[in-house]
CSV table of C-alpha atoms in Angstrom, one decimal:
chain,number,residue,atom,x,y,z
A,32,UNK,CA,0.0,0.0,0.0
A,33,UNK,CA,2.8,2.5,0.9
A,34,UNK,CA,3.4,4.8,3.0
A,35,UNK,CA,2.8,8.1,2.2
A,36,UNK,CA,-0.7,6.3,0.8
A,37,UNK,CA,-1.3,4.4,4.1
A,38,UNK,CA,-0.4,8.2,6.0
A,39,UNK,CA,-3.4,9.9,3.8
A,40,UNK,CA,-5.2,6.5,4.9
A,41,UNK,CA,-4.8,7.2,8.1
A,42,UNK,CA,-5.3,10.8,8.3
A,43,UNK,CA,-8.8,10.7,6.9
A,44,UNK,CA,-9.4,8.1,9.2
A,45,UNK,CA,-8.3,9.5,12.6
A,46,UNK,CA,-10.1,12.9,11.2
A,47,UNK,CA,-13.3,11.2,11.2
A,48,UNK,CA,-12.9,10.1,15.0
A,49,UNK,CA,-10.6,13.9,16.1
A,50,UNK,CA,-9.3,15.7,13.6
A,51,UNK,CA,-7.4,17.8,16.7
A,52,UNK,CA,-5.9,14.9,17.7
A,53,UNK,CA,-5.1,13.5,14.4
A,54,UNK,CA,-3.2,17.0,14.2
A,55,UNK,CA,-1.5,16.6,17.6
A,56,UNK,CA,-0.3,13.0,16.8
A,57,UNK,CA,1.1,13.8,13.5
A,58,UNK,CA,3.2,16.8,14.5
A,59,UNK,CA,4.7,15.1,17.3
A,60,UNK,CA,5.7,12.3,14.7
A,61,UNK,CA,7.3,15.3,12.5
A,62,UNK,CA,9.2,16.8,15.7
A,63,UNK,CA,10.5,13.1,16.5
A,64,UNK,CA,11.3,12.5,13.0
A,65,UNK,CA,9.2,9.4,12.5
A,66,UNK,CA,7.7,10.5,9.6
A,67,UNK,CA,8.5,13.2,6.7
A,68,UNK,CA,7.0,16.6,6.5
A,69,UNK,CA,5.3,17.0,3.4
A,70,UNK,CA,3.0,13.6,3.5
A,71,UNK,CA,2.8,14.2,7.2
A,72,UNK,CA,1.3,17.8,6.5
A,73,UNK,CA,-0.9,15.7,3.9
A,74,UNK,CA,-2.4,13.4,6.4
A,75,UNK,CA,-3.5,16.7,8.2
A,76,UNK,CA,-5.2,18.2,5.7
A,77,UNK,CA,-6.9,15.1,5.1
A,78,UNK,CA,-7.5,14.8,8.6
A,79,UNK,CA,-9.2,18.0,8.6
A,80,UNK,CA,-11.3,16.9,5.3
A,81,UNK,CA,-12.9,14.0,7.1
A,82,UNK,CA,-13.9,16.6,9.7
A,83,UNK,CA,-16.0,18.9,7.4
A,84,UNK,CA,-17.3,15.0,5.9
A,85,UNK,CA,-18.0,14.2,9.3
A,86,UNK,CA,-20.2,17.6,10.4
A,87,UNK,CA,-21.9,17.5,6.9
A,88,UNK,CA,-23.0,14.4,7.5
A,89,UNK,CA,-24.6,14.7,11.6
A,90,UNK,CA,-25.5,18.0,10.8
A,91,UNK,CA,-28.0,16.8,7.7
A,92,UNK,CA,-29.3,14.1,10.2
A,93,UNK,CA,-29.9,16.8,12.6
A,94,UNK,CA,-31.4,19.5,10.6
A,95,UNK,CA,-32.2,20.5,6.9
A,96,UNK,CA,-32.4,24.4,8.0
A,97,UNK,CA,-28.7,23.7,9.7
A,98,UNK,CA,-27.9,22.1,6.8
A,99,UNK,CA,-28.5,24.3,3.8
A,100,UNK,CA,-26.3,26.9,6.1
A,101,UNK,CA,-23.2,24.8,6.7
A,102,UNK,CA,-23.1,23.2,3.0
A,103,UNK,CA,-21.3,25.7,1.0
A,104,UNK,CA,-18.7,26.7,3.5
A,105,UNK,CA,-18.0,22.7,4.1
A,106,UNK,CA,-17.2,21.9,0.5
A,107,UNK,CA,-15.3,25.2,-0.2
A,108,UNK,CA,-13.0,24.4,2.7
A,109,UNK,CA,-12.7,20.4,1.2
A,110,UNK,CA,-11.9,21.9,-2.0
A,111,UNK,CA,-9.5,24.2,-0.4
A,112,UNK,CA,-8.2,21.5,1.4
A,113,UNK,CA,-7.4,19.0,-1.7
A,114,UNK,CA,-6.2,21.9,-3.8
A,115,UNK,CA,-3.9,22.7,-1.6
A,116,UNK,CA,-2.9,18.5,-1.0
A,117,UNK,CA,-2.1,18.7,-5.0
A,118,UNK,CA,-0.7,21.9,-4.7
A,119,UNK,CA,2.0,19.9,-2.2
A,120,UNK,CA,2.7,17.3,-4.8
C-alpha cells in the first residue's frame, strides 16, 4: 500500500474520529522524525477533510435548515483543502 498512501489513509481516518488529535499525533511524529513533513502535512489536511465529511453528514441528520447553512462553507473548505494537498505534490 505505501506509505505516504497508508499516512493519507490514516489521516482521513483518525479525522473522522478527532481531527485535533489527528493533528497533535502527527506533528509530534514530524518533531521526532518518525515521519517526513510534506506527507505528514498531507495526512492533516486530510485529517481536517474527514472533519468537514463528518459535520456535513450529523448535521444533515440533525437539521435540513442547519444544513443548507453549513453546505457551502463545508465543501469550499474540502476543495480548499485537496487543492492545496495537490498543490504539495
Amino acid at each position: 500500500f505505501g506509505a505516504e498512501r497508508g499516512l493519507v489513509l490514516a489521516g482521513f481516518l483518525s479525522g473522522l474520529i478527532s481531527s485535533a488529535v489527528a493533528t497533535l499525533q502527527f506533528t509530534q511524529k514530524i518533531r521526532n522524525k518518525e515521519i517526513n513533513m510534506q506527507p505528514a502535512i498531507g495526512a492533516i489536511i486530510y485529517a481536517t477533510i474527514a472533519m468537514f465529511v463528518k459535520l456535513i453528514f450529523i448535521v444533515y441528520l440533525i437539521s435540513d435548515k442547519m444544513f443548507n447553512l453549513i453546505i457551502w462553507p463545508c465543501c469550499i473548505a474540502i476543495m480548499i483543502g485537496m487543492i492545496t494537498i495537490n498543490c504539495l505534490n
